[in-house]
Short mmCIF file of C-alpha atoms and ligand atoms in Angstrom, two decimals:
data_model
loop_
_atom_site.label_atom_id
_atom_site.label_comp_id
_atom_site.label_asym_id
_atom_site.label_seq_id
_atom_site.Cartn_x
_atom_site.Cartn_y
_atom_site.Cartn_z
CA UNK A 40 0.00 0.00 0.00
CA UNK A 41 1.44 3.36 -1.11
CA UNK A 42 1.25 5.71 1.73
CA UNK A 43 1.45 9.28 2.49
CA UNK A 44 4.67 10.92 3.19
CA UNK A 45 5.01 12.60 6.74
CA UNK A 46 3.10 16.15 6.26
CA UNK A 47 1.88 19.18 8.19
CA UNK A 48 -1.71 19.79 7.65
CA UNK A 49 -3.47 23.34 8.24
CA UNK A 50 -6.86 24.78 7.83
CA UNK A 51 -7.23 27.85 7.61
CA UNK A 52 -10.16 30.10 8.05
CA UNK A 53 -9.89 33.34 5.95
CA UNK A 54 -8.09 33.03 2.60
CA UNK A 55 -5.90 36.14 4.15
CA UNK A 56 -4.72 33.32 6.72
CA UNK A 57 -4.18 30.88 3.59
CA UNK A 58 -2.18 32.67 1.41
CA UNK A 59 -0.17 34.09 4.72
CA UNK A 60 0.60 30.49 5.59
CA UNK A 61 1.52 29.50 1.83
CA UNK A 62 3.72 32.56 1.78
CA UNK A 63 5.42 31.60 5.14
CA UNK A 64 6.07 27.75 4.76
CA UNK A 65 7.66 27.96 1.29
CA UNK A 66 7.32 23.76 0.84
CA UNK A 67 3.53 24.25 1.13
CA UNK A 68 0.49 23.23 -1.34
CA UNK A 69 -2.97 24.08 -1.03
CA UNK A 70 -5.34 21.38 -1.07
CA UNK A 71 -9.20 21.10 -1.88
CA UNK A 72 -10.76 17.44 -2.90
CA UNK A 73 -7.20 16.15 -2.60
CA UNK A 74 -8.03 13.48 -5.61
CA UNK A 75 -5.09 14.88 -7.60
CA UNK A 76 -2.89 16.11 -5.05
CA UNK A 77 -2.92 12.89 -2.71
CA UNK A 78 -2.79 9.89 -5.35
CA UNK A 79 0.54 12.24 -6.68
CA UNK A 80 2.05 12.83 -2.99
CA UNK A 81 1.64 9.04 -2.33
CA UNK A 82 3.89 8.66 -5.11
CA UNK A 83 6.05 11.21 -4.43
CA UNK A 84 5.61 13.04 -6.76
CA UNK A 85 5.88 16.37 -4.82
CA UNK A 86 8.31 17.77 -2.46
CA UNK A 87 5.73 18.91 0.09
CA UNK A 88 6.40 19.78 4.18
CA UNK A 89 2.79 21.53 4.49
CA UNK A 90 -0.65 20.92 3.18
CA UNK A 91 -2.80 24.03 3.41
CA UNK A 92 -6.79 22.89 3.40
CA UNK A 93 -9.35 25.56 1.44
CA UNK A 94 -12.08 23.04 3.16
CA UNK A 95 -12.88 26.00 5.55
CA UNK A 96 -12.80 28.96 3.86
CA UNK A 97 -15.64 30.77 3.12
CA UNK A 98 -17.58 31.58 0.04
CA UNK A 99 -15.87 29.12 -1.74
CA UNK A 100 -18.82 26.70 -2.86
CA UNK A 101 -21.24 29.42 -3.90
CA UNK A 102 -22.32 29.68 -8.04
CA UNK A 103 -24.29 33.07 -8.58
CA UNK A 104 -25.40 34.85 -11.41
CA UNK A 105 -27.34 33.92 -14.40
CA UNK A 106 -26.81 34.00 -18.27
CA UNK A 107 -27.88 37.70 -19.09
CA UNK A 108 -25.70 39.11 -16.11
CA UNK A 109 -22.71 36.30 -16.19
CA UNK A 110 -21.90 33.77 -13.46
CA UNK A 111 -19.83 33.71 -10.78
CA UNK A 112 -18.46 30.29 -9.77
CA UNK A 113 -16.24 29.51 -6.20
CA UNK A 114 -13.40 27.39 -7.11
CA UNK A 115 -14.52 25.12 -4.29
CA UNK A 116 -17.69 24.28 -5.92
CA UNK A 117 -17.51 20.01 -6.68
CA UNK A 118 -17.72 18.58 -9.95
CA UNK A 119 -20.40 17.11 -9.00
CA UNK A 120 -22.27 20.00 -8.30
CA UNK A 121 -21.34 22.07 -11.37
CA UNK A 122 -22.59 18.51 -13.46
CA UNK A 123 -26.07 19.06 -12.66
CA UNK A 124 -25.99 22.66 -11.73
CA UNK A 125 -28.99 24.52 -13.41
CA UNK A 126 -27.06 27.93 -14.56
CA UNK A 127 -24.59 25.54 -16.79
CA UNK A 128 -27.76 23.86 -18.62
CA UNK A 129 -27.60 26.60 -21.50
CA UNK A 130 -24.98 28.28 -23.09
CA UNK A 131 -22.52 27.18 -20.55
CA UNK A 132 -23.15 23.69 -20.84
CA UNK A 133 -19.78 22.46 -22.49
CA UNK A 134 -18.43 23.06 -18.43
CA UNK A 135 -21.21 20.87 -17.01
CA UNK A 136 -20.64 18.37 -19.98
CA UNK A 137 -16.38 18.46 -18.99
CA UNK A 138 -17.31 18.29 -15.17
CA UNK A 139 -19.82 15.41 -15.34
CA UNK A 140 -17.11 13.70 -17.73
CA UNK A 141 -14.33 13.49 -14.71
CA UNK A 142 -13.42 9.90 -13.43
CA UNK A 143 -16.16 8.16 -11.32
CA UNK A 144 -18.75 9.71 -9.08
CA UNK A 145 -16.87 9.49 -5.93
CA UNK A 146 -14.01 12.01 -7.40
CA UNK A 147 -16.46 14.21 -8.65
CA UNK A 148 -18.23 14.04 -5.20
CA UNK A 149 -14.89 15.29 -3.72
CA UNK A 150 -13.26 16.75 -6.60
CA UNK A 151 -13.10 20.38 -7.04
CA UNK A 152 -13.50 23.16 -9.88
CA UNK A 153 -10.16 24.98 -8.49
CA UNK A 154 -8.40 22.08 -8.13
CA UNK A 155 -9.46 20.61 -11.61
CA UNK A 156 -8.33 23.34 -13.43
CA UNK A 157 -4.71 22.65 -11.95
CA UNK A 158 -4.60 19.49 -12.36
CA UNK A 159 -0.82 18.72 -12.49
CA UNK A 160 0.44 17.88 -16.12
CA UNK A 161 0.40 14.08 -16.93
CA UNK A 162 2.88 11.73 -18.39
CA UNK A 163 3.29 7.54 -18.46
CA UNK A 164 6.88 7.98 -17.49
CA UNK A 165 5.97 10.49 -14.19
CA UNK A 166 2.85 9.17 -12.67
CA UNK A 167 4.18 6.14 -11.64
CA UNK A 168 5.12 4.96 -8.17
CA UNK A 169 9.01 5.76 -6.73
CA UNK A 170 10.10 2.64 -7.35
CA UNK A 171 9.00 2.42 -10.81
CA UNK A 172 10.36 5.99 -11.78
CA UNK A 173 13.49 5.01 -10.05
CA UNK A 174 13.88 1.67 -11.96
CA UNK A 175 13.73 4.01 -14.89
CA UNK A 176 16.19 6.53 -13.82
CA UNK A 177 13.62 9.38 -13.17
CA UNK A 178 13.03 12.00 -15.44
CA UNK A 179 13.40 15.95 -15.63
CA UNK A 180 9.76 16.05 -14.16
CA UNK A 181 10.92 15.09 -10.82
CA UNK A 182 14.02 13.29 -9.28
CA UNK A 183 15.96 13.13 -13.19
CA UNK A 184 17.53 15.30 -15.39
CA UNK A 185 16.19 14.75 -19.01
CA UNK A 186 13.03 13.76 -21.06
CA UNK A 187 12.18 10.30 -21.19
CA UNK A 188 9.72 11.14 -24.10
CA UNK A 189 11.74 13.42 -26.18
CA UNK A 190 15.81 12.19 -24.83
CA UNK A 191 17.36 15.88 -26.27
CA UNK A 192 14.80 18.20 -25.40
CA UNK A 193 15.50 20.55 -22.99
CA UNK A 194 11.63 20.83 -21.63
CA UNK A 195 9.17 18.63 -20.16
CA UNK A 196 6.05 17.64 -22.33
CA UNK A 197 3.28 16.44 -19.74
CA UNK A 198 0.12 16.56 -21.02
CA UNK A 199 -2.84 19.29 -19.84
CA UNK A 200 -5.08 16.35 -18.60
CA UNK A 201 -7.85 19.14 -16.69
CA UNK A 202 -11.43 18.40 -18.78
CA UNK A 203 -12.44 21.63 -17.33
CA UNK A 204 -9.33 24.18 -18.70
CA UNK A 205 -10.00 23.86 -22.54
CA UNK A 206 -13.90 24.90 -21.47
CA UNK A 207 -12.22 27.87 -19.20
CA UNK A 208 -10.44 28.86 -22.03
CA UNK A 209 -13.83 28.66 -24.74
CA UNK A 210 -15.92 30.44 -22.63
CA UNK A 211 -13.54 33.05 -22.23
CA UNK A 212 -13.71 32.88 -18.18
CA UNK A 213 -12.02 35.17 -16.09
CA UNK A 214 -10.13 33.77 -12.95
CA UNK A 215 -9.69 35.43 -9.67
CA UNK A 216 -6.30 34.47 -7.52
CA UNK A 217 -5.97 35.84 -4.20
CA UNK A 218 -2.27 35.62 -3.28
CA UNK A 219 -0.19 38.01 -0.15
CA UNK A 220 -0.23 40.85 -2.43
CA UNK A 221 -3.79 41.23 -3.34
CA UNK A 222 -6.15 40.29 -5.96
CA UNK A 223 -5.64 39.79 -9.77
CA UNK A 224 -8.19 38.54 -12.38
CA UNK A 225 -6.88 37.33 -15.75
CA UNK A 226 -8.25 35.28 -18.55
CA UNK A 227 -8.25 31.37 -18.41
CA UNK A 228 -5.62 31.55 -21.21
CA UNK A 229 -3.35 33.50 -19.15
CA UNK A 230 -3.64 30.82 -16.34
CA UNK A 231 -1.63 28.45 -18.29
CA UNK A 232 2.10 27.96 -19.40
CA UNK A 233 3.48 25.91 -22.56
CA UNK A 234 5.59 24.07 -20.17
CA UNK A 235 4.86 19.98 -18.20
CA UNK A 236 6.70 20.97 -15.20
CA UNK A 237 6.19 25.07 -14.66
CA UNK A 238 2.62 24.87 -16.39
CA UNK A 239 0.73 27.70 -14.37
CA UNK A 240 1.16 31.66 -13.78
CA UNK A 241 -0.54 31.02 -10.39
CA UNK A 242 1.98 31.89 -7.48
CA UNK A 243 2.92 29.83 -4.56
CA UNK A 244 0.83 31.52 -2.55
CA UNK A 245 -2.32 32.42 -4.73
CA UNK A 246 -5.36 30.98 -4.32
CA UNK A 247 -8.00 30.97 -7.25
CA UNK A 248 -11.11 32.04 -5.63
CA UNK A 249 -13.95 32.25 -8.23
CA UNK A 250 -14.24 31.54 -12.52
CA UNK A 251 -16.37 34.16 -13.71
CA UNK A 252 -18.34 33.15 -16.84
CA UNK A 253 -18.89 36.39 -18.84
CA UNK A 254 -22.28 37.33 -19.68
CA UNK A 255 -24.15 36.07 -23.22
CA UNK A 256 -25.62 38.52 -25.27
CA UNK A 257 -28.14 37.18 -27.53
CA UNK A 258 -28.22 33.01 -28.13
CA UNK A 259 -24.98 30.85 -27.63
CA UNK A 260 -24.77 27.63 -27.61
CA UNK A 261 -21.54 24.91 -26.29
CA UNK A 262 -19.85 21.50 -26.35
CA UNK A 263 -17.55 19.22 -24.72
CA UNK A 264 -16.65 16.26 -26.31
CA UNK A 265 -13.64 13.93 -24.90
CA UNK A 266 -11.79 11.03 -26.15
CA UNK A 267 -10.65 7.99 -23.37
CA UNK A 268 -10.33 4.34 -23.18
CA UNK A 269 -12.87 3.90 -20.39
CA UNK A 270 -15.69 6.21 -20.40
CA UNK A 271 -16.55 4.96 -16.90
CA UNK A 272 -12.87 6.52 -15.50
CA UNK A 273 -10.11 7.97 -17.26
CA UNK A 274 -8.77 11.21 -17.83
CA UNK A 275 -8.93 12.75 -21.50
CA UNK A 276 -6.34 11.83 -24.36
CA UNK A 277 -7.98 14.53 -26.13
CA UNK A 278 -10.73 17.18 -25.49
CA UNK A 279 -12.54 19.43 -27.79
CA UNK A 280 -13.96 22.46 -26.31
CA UNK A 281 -15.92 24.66 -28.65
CA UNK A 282 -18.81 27.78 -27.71
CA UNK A 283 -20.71 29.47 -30.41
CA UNK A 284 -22.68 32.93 -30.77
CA UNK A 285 -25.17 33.04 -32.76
CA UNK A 286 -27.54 35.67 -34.95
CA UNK A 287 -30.84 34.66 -36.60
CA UNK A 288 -29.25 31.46 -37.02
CA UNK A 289 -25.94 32.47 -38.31
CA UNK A 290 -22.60 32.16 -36.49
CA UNK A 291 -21.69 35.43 -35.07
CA UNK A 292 -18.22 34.11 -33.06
CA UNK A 293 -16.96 30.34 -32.78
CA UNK A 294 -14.56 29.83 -29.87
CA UNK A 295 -12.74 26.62 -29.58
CA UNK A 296 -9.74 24.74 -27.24
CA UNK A 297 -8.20 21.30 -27.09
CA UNK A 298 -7.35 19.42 -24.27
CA UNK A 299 -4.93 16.85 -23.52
CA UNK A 300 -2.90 17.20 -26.61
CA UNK A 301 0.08 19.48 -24.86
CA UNK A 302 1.21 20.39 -22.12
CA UNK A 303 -1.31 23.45 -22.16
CA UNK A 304 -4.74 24.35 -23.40
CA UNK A 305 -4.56 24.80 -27.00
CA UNK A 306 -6.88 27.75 -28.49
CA UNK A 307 -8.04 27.17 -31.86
CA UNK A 308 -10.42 30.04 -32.38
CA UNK A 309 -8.62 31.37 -34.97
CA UNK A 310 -9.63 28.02 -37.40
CA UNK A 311 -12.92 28.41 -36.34
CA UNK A 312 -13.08 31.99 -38.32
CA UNK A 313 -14.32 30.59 -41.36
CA UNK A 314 -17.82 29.84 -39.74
CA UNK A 315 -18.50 33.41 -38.51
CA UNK A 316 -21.47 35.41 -40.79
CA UNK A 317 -22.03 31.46 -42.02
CA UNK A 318 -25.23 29.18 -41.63
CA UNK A 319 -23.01 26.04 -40.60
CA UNK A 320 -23.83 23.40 -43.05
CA UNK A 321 -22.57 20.35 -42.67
CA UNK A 322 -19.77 19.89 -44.87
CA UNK A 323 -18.66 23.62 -43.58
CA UNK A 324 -17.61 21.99 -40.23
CA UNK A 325 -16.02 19.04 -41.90
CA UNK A 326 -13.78 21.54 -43.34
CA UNK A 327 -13.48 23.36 -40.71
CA UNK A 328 -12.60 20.43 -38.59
CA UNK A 329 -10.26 19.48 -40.75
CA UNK A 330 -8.28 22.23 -40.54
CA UNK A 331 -8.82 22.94 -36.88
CA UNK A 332 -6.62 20.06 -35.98
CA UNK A 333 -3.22 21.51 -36.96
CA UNK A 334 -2.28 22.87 -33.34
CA UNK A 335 -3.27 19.30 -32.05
CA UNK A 336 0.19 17.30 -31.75
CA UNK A 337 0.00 14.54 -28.88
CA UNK A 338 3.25 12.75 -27.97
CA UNK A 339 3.83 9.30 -27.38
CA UNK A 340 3.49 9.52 -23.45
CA UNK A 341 -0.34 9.18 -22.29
CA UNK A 342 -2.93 6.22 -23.56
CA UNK A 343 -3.38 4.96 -26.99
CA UNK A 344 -1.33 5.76 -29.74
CA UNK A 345 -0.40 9.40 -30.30
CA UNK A 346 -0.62 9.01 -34.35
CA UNK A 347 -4.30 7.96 -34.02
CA UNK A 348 -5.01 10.35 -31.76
CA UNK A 349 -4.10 13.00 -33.94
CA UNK A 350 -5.83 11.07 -36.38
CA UNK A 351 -9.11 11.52 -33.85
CA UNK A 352 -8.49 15.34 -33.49
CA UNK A 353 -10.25 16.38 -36.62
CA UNK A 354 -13.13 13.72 -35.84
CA UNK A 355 -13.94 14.79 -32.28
CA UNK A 356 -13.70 19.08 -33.57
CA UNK A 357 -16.16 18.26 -36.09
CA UNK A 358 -18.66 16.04 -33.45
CA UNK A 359 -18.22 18.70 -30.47
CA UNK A 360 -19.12 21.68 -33.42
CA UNK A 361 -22.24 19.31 -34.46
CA UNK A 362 -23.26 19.36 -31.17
CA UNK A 363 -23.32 22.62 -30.82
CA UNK A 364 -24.95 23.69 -33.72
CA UNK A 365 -27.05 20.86 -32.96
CA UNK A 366 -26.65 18.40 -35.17
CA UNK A 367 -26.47 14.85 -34.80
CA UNK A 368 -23.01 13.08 -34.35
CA UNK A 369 -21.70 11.56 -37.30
CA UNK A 370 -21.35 7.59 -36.87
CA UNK A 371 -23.86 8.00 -34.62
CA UNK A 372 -23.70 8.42 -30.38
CA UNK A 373 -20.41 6.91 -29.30
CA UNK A 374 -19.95 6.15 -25.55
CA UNK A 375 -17.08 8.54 -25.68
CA UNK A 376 -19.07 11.47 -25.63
CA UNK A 377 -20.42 12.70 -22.38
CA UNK A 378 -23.74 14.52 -21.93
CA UNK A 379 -25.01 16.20 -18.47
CA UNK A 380 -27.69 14.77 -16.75
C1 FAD B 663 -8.82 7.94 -10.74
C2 FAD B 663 -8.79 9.39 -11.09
C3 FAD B 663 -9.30 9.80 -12.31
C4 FAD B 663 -9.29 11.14 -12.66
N1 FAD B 663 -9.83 11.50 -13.87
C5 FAD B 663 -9.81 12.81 -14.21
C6 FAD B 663 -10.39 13.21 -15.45
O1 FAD B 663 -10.93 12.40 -16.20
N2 FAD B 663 -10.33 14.52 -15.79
C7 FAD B 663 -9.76 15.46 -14.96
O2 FAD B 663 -9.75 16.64 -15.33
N3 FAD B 663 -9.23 15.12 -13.77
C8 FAD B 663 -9.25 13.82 -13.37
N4 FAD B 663 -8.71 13.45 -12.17
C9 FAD B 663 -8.00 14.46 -11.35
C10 FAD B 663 -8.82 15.11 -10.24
O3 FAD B 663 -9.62 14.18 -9.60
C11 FAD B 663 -9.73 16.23 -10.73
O4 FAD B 663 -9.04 17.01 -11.66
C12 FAD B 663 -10.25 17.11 -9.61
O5 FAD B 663 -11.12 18.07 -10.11
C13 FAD B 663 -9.16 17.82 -8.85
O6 FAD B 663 -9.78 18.66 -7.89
P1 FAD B 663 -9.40 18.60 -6.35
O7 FAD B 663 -10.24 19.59 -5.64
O8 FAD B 663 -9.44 17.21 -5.84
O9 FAD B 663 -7.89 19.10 -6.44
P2 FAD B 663 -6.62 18.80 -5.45
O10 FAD B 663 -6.20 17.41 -5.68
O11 FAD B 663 -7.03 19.17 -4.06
O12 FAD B 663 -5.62 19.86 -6.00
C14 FAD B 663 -5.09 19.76 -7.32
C15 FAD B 663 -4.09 20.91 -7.51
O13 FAD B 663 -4.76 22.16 -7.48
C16 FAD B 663 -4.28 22.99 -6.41
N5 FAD B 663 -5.48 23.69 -5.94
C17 FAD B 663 -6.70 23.13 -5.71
N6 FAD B 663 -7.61 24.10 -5.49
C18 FAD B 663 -6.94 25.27 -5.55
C19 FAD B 663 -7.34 26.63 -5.43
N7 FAD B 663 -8.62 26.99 -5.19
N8 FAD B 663 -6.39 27.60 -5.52
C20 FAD B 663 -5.10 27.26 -5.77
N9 FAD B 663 -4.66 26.00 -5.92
C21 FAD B 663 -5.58 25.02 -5.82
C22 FAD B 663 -3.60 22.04 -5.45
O14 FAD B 663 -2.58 22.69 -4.72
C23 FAD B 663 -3.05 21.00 -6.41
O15 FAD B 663 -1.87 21.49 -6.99
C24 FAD B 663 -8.73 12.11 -11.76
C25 FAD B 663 -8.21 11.67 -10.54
C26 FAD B 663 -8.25 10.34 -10.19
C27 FAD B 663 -7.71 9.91 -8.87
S1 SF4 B 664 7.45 14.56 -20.73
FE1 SF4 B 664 9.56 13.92 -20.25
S2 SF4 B 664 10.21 15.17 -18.51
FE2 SF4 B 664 7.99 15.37 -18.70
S3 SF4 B 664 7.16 13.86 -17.28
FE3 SF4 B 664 7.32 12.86 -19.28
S4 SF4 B 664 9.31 11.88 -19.35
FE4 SF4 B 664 9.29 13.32 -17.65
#
């Protein structure tokens, strides 16, 4: 049995006390649902002295707002929660779609928005027990010193596993971190770094406190469509995020981001440009698909084969833009896709 390593554990009441402690015991993490975070430390995958809880704070599980006005989301809201929640069944529905696609019910029970959105980086050669990265000779990810994926390259390429951060991204949400020196809200985009080891702007000592989920003018509509082995459990090999405005029928904006095929949230909005002022016919988003898929280049170092999930790229853009427009999937309803309840 893999147990944790010794660890001071604090719970704070006031997110001023949080980040204070974060900013004081410099091996600290923050922890929510702990279903990333503690699998990872049993494996020791983390240097970590102090675990910080954001069980206590307050505020953190509220979801406000509504569609015409935009909504305001606490990062401690659960999966679970957001799954179901009423204010995601319209034109935000692509994030209840990505949280109701997480693992089993028990880690969305437990499992976090905050947390899910910084989930850390995945790779076959890093989450692994000690003994099995050891046996290996580590890797620049943690204990080694190069790339076990890519021998000469001077960067890690984990792979952006979070269903929810290609969604952030798409629905152009705005993120709130509290750290010592105040507030700061940025874009989703700007949350994320091109990088498997350094792969957030979030400091130590920030806390994100709310996703904001801008207001809709007019109708939009939005899907979330995720490739897997097991439907039932696994995170995504790929995820296709896309949101899209419309006028009268015709496609004012199309937004769009992968997941799961680098190391960050890839934004393909600008191959989505041909459908704006356009009634979307069908062989439209095949195009458009097909094109769409050029930022999409897995590596050999999560499940399946890499080539065929390239190959699956263009497939699942053109089922998540049929959705959302929608249109029935082509080949008809695959298990793969994942639909709110
Ligand atoms: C079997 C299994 C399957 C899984 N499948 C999936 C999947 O399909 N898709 C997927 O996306 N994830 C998956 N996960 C990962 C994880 O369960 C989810 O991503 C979950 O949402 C993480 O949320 P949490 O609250 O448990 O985060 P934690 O584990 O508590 O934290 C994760 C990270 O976020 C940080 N953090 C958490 N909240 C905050 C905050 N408010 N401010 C600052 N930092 C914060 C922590 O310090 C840590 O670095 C899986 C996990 C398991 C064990
Ligand atoms: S991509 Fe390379 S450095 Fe990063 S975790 Fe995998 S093997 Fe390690």
């Amino acid at each position: 049995m893999l147990r944790l390593p010794r660890l001071q554990y604090l719970r704070p009441r006031t997110i001023a006390e949080a980040t204070e402690l974060a900013a004081q015991n410099p091996g600290a993490m923050f922890i929510a649902g702990g279903t990333d975070l503690v699998p990872n430390l049993k494996r020791r995958q983390f240097d970590v002295t102090t675990l910080i809880s954001l069980n206590a704070l307050p505020d953190g599980r509220r979801v406000e707002g509504d569609v015409r006005h935009g909504v305001t989301i606490g990062a401690g809201v659960t999966l679970d929660e957001l799954a179901h929640h009423e204010l995601l069944a319209g034109p935000f529905r692509a994030l209840a779609q990505a949280c109701g696609s997480v693992s089993t019910p028990q880690v969305r029970y437990m499992g976090t928005l905050g947390g899910n959105l910084l989930v850390d980086p995945r790779c076959n050669y890093y989450n692994q027990t000690y003994s099995w990265r050891k046996a290996v000779g580590f890797c620049m990810k943690k204990d080694g010193d190069i790339c076990l994926v890519a021998r000469s390259s001077p960067r890690c390429w984990a792979v952006s596993s979070s269903d929810s951060a290609p969604v952030a991204l798409t629905l152009n949400a705005q993120i709130t971190l509290q750290g010592v020196n105040g507030a700061r809200r940025i874009p989703a985009a700007d949350l994320y770094k091109d990088d498997g080891i350094d792969y957030t702007t979030k400091k130590a000592d920030e806390i994100i406190t709310t996703v904001e989920l801008p207001a809709v003018e007019g109708r939009m509509t939005s899907a979330y469509w995720k490739l897997r082995r097991r439907p039932s459990f696994d995170f995504p090999i790929l995820g296709v995020a896309v949101a899209i405005a419309w006028d009268d029928g015709v496609v004012r904006e199309a937004r769009g981001a992968l997941g799961a095929v680098g190391s960050h949230p890839v934004d393909i909005t600008p191959f989505l440009e041909p459908l704006q002022g356009k009634r979307p016919a069908e062989d439209l988003l095949a195009d458009v698909a097909q094109a769409a898929d050029k930022p999409s280049r897995p590596l050999d170092n999560t499940d399946l084969s890499h080539y065929w999930r390239k190959r699956m790229s263009k497939v699942y853009i053109e089922r998540a833009l049929r959705d959302a427009c929608g249109l029935e999937p082509l080949g008809g309803r695959l298990t793969a896709q994942v639909t709110a309840r």
